[in-house]
PDB file of C-alpha atoms in Angstrom:
ATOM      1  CA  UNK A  16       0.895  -7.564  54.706  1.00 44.00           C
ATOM      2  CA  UNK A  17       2.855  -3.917  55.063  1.00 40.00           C
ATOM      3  CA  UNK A  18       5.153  -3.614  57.706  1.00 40.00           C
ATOM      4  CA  UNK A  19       6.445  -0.089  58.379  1.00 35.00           C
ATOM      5  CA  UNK A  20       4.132   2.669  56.488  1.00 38.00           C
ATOM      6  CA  UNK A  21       3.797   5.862  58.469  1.00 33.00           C
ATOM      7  CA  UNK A  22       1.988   8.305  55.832  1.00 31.00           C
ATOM      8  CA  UNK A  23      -0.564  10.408  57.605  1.00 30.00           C
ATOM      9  CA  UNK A  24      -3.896  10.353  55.673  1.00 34.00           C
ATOM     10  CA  UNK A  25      -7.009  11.093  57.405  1.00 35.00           C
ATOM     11  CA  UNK A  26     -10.119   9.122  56.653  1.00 38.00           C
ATOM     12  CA  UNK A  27     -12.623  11.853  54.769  1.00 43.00           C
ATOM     13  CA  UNK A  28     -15.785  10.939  56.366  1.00 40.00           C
ATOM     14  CA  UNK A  29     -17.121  12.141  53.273  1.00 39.00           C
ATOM     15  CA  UNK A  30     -16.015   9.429  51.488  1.00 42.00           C
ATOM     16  CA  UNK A  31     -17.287   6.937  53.507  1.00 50.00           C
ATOM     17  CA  UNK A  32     -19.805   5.016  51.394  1.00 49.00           C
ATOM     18  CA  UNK A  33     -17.101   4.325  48.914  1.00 43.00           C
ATOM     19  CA  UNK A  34     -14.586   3.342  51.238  1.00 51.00           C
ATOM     20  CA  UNK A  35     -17.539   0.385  52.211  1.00 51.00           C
ATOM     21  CA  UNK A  36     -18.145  -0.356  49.002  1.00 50.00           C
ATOM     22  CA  UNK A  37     -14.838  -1.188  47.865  1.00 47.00           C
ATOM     23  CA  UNK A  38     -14.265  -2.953  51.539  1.00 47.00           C
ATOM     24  CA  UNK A  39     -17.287  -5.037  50.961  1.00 49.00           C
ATOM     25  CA  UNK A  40     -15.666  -6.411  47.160  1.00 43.00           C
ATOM     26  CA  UNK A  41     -12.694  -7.269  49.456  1.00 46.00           C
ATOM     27  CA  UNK A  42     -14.751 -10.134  51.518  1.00 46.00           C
ATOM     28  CA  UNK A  43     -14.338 -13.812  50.248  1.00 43.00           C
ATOM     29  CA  UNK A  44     -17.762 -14.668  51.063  1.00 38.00           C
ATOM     30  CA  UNK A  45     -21.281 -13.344  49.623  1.00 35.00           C
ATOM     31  CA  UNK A  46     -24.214 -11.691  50.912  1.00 37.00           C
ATOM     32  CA  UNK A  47     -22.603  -9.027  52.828  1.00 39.00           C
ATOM     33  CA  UNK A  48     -24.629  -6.283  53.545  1.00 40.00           C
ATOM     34  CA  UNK A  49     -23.305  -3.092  55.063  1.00 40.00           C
ATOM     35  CA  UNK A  50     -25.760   0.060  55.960  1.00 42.00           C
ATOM     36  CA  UNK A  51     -25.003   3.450  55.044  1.00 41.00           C
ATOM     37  CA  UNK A  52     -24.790   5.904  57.501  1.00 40.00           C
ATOM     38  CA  UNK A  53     -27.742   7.431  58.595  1.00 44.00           C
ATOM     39  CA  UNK A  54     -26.840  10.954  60.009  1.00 45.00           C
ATOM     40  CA  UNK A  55     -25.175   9.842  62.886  1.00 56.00           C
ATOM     41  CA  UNK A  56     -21.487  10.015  63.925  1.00 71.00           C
ATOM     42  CA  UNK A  57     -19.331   7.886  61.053  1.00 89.00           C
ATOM     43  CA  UNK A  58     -17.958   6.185  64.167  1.00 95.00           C
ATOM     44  CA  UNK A  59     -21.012   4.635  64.728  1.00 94.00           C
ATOM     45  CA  UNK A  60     -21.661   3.487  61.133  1.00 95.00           C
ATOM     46  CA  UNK A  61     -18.182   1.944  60.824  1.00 97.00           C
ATOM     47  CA  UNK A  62     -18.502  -0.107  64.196  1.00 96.00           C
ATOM     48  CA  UNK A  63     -21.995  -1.513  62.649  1.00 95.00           C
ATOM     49  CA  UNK A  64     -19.521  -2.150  59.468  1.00 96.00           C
ATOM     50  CA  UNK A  65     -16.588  -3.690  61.026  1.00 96.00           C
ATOM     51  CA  UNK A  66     -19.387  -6.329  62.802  1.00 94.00           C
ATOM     52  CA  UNK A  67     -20.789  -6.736  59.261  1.00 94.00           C
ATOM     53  CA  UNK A  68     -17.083  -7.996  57.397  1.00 95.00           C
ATOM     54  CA  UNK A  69     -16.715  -9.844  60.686  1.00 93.00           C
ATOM     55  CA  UNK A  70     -20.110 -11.708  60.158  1.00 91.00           C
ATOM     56  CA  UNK A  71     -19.598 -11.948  56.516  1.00 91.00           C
ATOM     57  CA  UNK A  72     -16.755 -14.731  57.510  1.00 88.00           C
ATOM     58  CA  UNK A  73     -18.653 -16.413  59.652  1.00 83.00           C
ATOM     59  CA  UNK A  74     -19.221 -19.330  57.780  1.00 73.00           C
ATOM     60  CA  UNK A  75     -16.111 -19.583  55.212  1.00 63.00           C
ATOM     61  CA  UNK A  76     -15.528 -22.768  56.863  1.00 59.00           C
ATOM     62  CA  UNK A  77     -17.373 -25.918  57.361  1.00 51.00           C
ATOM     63  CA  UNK A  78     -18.457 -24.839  60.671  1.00 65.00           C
ATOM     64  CA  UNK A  79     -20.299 -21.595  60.591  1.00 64.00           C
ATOM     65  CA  UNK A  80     -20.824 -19.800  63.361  1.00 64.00           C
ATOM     66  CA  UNK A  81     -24.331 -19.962  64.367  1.00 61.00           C
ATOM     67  CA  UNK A  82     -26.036 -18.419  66.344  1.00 69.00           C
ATOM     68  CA  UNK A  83     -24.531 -14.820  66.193  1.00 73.00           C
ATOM     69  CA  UNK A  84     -25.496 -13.214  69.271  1.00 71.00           C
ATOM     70  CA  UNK A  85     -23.892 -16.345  71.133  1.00 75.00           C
ATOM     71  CA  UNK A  86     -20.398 -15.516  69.818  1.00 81.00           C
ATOM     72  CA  UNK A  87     -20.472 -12.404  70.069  1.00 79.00           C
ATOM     73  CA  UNK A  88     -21.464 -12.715  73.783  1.00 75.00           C
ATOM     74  CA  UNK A  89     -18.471 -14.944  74.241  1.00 78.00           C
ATOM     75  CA  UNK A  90     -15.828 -12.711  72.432  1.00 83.00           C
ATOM     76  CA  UNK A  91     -16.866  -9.262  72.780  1.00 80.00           C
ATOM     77  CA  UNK A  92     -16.032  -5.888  71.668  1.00 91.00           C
ATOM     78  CA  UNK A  93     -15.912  -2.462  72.388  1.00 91.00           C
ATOM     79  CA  UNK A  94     -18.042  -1.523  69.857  1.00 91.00           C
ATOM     80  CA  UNK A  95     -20.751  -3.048  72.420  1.00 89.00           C
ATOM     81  CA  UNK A  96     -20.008  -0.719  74.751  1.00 91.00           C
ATOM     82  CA  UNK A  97     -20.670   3.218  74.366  1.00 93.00           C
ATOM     83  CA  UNK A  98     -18.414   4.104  77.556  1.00 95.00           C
ATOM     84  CA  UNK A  99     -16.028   2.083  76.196  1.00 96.00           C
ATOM     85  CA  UNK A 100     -16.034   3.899  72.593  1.00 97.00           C
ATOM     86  CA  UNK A 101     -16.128   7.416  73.984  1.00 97.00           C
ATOM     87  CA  UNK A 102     -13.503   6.150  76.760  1.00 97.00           C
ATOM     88  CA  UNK A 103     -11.248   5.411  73.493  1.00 98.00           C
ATOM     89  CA  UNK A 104     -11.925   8.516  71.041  1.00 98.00           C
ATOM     90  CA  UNK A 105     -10.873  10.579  74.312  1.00 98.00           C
ATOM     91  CA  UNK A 106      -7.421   8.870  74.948  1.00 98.00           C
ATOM     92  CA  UNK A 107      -6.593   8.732  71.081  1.00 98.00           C
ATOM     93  CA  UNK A 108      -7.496  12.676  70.675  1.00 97.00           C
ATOM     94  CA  UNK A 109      -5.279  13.709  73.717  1.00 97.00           C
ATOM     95  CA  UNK A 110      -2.485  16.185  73.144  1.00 96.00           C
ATOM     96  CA  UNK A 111       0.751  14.175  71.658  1.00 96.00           C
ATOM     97  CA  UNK A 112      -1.012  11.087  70.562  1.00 98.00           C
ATOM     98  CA  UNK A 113       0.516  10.196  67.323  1.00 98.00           C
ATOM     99  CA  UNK A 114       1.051   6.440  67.412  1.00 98.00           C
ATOM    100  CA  UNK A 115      -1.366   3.859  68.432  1.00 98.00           C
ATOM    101  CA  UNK A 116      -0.561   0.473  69.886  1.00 98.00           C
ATOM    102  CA  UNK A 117      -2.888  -2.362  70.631  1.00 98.00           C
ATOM    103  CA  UNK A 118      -2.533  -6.049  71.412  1.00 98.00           C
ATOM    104  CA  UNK A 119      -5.725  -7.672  70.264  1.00 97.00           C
ATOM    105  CA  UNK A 120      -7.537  -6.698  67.103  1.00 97.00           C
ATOM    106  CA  UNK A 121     -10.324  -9.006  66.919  1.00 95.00           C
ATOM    107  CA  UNK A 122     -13.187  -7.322  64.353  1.00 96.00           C
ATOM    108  CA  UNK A 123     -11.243  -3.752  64.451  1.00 98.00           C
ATOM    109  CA  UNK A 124     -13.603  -2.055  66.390  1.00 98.00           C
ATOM    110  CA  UNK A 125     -10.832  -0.690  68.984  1.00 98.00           C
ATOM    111  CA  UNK A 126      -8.726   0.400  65.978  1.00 98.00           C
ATOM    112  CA  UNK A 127     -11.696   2.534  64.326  1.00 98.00           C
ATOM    113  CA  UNK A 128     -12.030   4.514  67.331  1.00 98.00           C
ATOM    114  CA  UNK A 129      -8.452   5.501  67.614  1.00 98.00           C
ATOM    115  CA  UNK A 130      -8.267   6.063  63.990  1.00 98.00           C
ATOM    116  CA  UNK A 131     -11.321   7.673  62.568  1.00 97.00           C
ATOM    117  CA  UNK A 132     -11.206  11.485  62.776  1.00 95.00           C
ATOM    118  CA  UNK A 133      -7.932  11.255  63.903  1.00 96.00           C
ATOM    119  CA  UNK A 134      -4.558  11.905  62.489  1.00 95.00           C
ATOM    120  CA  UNK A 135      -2.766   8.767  64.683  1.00 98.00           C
ATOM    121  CA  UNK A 136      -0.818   5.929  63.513  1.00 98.00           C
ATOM    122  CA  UNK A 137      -2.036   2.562  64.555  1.00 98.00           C
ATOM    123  CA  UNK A 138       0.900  -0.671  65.200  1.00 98.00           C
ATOM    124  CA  UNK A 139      -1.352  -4.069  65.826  1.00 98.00           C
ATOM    125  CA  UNK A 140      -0.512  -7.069  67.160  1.00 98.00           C
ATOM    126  CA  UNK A 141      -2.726  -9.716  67.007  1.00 98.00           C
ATOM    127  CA  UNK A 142      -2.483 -13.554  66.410  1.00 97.00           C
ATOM    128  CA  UNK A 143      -4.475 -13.099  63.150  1.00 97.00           C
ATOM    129  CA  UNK A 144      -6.501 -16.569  64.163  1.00 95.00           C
ATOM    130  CA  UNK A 145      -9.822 -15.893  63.563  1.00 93.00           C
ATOM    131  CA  UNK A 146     -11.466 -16.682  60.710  1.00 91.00           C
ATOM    132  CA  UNK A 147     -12.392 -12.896  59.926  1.00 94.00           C
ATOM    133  CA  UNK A 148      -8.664 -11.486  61.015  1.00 96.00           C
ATOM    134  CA  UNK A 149      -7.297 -11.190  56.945  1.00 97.00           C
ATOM    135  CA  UNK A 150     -10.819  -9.487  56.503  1.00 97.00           C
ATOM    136  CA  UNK A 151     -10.993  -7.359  58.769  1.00 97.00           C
ATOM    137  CA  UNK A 152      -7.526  -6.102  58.295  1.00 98.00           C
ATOM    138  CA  UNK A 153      -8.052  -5.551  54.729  1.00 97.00           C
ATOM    139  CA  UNK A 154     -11.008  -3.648  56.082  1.00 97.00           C
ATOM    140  CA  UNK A 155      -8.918  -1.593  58.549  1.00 98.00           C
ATOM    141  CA  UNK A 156      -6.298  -1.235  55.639  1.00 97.00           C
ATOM    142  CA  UNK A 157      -8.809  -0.033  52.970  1.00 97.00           C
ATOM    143  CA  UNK A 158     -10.128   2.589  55.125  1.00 97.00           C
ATOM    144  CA  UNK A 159      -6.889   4.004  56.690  1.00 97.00           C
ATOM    145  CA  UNK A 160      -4.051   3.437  53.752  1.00 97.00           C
ATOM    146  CA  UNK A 161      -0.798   3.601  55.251  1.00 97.00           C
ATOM    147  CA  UNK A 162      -1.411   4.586  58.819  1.00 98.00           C
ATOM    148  CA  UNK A 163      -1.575   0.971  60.194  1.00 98.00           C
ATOM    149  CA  UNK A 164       1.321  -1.482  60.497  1.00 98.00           C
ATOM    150  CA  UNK A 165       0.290  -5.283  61.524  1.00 98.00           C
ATOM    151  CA  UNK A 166       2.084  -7.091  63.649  1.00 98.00           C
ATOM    152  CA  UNK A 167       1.269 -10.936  63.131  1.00 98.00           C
ATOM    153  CA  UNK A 168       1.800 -13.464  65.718  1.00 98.00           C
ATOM    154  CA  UNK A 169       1.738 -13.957  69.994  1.00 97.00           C
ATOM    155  CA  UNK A 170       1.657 -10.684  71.499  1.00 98.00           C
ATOM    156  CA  UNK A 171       4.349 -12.173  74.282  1.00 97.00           C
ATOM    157  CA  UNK A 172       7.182 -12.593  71.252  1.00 97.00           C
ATOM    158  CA  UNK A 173       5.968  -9.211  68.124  1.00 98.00           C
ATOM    159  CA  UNK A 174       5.961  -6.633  71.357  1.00 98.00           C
ATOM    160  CA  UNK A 175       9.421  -7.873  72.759  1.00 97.00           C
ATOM    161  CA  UNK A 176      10.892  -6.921  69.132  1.00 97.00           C
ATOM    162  CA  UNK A 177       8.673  -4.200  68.395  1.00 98.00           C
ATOM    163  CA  UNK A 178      10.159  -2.867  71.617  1.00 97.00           C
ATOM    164  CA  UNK A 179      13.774  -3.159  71.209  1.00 96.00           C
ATOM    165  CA  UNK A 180      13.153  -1.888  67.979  1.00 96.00           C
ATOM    166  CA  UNK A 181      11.868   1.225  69.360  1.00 95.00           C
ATOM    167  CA  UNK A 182      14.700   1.456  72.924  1.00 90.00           C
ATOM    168  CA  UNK A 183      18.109  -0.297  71.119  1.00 90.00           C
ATOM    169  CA  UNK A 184      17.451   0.123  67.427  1.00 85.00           C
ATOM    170  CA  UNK A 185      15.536   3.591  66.514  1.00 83.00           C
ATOM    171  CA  UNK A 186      13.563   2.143  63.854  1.00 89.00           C
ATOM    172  CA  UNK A 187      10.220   2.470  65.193  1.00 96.00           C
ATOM    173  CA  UNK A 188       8.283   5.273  67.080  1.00 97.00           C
ATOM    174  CA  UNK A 189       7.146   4.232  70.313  1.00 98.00           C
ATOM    175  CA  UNK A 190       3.389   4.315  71.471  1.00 98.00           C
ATOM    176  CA  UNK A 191       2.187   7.432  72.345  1.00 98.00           C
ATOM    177  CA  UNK A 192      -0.702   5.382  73.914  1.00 98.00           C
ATOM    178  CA  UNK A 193      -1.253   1.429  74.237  1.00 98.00           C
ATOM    179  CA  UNK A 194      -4.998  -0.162  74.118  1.00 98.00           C
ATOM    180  CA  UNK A 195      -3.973  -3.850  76.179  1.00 98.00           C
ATOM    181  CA  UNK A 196      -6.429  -6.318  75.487  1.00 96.00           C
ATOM    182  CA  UNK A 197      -4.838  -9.654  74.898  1.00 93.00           C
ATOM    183  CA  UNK A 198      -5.123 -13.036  76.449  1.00 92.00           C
ATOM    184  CA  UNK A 199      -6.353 -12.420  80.025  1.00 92.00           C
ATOM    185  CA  UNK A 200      -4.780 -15.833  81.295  1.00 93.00           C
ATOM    186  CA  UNK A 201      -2.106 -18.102  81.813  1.00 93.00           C
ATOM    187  CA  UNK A 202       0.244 -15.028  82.948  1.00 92.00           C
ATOM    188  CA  UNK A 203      -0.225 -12.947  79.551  1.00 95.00           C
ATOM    189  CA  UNK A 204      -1.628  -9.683  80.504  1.00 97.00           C
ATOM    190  CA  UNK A 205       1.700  -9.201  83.192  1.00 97.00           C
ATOM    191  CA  UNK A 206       3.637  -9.698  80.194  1.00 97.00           C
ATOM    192  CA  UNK A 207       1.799  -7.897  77.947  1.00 98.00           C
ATOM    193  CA  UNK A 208       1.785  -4.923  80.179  1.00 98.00           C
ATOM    194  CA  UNK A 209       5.398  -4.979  80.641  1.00 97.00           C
ATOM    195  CA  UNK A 210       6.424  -5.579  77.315  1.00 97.00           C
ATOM    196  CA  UNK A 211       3.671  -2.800  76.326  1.00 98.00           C
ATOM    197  CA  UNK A 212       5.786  -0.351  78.607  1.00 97.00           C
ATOM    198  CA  UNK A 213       9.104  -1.046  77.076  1.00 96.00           C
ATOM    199  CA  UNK A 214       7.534  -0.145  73.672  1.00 97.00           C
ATOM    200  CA  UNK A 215       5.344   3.159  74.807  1.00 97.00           C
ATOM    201  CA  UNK A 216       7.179   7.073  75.858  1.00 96.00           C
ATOM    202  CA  UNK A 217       7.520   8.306  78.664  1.00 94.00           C
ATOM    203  CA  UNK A 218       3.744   9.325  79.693  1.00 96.00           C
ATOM    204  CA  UNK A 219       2.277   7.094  77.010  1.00 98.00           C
ATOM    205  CA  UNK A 220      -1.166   6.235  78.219  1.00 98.00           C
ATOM    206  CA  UNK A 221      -1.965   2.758  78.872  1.00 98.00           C
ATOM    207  CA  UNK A 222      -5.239   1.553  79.064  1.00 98.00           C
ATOM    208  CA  UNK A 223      -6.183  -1.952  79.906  1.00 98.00           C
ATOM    209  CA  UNK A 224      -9.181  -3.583  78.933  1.00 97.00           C
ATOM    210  CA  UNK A 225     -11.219  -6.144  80.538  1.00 94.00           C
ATOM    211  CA  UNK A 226      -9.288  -4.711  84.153  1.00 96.00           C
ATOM    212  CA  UNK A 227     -12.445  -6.151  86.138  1.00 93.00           C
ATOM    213  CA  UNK A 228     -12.932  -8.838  89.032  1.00 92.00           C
ATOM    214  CA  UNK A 229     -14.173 -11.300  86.454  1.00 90.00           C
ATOM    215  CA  UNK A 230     -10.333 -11.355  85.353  1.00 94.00           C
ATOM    216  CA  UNK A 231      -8.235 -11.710  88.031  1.00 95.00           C
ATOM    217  CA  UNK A 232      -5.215 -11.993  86.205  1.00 97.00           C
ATOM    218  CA  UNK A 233      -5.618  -8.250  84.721  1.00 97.00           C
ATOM    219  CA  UNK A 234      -6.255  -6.795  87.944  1.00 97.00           C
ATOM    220  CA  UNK A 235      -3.384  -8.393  89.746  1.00 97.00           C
ATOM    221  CA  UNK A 236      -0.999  -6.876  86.627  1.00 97.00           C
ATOM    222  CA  UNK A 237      -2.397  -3.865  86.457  1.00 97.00           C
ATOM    223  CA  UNK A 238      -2.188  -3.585  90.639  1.00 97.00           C
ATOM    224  CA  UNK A 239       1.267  -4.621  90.532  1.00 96.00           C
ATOM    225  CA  UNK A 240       2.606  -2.331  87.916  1.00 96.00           C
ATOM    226  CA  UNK A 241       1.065   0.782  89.685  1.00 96.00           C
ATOM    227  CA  UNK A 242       2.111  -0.537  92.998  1.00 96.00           C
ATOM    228  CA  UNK A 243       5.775  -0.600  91.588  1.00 95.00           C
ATOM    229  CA  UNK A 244       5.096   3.264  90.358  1.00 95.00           C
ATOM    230  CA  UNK A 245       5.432   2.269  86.850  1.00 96.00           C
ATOM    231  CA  UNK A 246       2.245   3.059  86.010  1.00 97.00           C
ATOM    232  CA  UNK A 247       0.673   6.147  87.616  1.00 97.00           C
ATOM    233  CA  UNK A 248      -3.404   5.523  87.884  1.00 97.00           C
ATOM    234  CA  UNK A 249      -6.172   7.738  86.234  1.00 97.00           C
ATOM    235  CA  UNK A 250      -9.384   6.064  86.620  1.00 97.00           C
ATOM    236  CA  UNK A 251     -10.883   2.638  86.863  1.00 96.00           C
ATOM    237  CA  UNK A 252     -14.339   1.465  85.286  1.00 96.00           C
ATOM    238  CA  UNK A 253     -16.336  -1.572  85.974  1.00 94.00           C
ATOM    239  CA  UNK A 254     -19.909  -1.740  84.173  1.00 92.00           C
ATOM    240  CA  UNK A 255     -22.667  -4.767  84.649  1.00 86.00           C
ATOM    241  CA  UNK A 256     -24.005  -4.048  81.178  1.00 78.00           C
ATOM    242  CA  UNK A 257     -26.603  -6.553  79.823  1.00 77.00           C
ATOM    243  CA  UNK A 258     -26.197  -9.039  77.026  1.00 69.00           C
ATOM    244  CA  UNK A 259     -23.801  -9.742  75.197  1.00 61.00           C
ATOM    245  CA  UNK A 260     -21.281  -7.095  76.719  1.00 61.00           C
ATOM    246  CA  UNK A 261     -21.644  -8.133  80.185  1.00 68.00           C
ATOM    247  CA  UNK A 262     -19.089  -7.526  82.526  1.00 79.00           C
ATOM    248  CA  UNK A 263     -17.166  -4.384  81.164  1.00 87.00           C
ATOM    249  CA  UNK A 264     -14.120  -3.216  82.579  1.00 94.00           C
ATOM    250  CA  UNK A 265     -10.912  -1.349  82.265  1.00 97.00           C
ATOM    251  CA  UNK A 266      -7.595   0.848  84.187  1.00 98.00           C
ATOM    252  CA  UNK A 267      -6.224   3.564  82.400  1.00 98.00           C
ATOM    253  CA  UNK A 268      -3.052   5.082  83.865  1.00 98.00           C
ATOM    254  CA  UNK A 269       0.520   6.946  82.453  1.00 98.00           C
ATOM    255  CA  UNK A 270       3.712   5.572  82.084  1.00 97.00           C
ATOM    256  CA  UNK A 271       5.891   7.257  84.856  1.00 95.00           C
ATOM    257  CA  UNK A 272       8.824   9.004  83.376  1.00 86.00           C
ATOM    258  CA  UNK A 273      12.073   6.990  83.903  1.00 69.00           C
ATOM    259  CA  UNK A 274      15.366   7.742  82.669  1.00 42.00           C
ATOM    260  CA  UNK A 275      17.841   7.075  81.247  1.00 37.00           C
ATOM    261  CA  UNK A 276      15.743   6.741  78.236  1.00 39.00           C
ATOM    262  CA  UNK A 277      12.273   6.320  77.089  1.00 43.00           C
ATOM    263  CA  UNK A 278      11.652   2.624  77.462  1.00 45.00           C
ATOM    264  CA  UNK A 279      13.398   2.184  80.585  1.00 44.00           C
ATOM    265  CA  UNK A 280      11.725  -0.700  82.898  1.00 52.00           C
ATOM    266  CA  UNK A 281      13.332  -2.443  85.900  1.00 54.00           C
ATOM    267  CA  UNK A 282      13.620  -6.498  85.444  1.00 54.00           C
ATOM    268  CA  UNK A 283      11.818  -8.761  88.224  1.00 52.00           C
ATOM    269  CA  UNK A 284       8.729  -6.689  89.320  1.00 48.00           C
ATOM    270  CA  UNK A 285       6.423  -8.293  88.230  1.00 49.00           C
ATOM    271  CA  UNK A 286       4.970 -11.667  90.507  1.00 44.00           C
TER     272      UNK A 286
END
């Protein structure tokens, strides 16, 4: 899987249906079936896609995933959300955005809406566990050659290195803007949020997801690290959508500009 590739190369909308076609040859499993856009914003048709090469993998084991609308209500994705998709084309298209970062890729439909129409770079982390995370990469990949670099592996140990790599080393650029939206227990999204300010610049917008009461363990970071005036709040959203989205959530602040150097974060602040 490519590790460093930085090219810029918009996605043509124009050359959309071929970019699905030759996505769809990519799946290991039959009968996938993607629709063609039908006037509407490309965003819109690729979310439907990137649920489609998800689906398409549902059953490439000997427990398929039935029924659909159940799993989905249990994992989730932005694509469910409109707020949450225009929330996300906004932050990627602000002034200086050029690199991405996200923790959590699931069925790429975060990544399409900081990618498509944009020129950003997008670095993903992600534990590549589920049994659509090859496809939908090769998805991502197809659509966006040499703008995304994937990160394999527990959030909590690829950030740390990703992060010295951009503070000690020099040999990566640091995230303009980080989409947070890993595992919302057992002390993760403190560490995630930390480790995701080490990595971003100075003012690099963090946004994260799921910051509602029905995790408590997101709040409480995100609470802490603007309490500590490492993160300076914008705006908070909490929706009580219907089926299968639910309860929708998430902060969005700035990294406060430290010095000596972009990256900087005090040890021991976070409880």
């Amino acid at each position: 899987m490519p590790s460093w590739r930085w090219r810029r190369q918009a996605c043509d909308s124009s050359h959309l249906l071929l970019l699905l076609l030759l996505t769809s040859l990519l799946q290991p499993s039959r009968g996938l079936h993607i629709s063609p856009p039908s006037g509407d914003d490309p965003i819109h048709a690729l979310l439907r896609a990137a649920t489609a090469v998800a689906e398409s993998n549902f059953a490439v084991t000997d427990r398929p995933i039935t029924p659909r609308t159940r799993y989905w209500s249990r994992m989730g994705h932005s694509g469910q959300v409109p707020e949450e998709v225009a929330m996300l084309r906004e932050v990627s298209s602000r002034p200086g955005i050029a690199t991405v970062c996200e923790i959590g890729m699931n069925a790429g439909h975060s990544a399409l809406c900081m990618l498509e129409g944009r020129k950003t770079n997008l670095v993903e982390f992600d534990l590549f566990q589920l049994r659509y995370s090859n496809a939908t990469a090769r998805f991502l990949d197809a659509l966006y050659p040499g703008r995304i670099s994937f990160h394999p592996g527990s959030s909590l140990q690829t950030v740390p290195v990703y992060a010295r790599n951009v503070t000690e080393l020099g040999g990566a650029p640091p995230c303009d803007a980080f989409f947070i939206d890993g595992d919302h227990g057992h002390g993760a999204p403190s560490k995630d949020l930390e480790h995701a300010l080490r990595a971003s610049s100075d003012d690099a917008v963090i946004v994260m997801d799921d910051c509602a009461p029905r995790f408590p363990q997101v709040v409480a970071a995100w609470q802490n690290a603007t309490a500590a005036g490492l993160v300076m709040p914008e705006s908070q959203t909490v929706l009580h959508l219907p089926e299968p989205a639910g309860m929708k959530g998430w902060c969005i602040g700035r990294k406060a500009k430290h010095r000596p150097a972009a990256g900087w974060l005090p040890r021991g602040w976070f409880k």
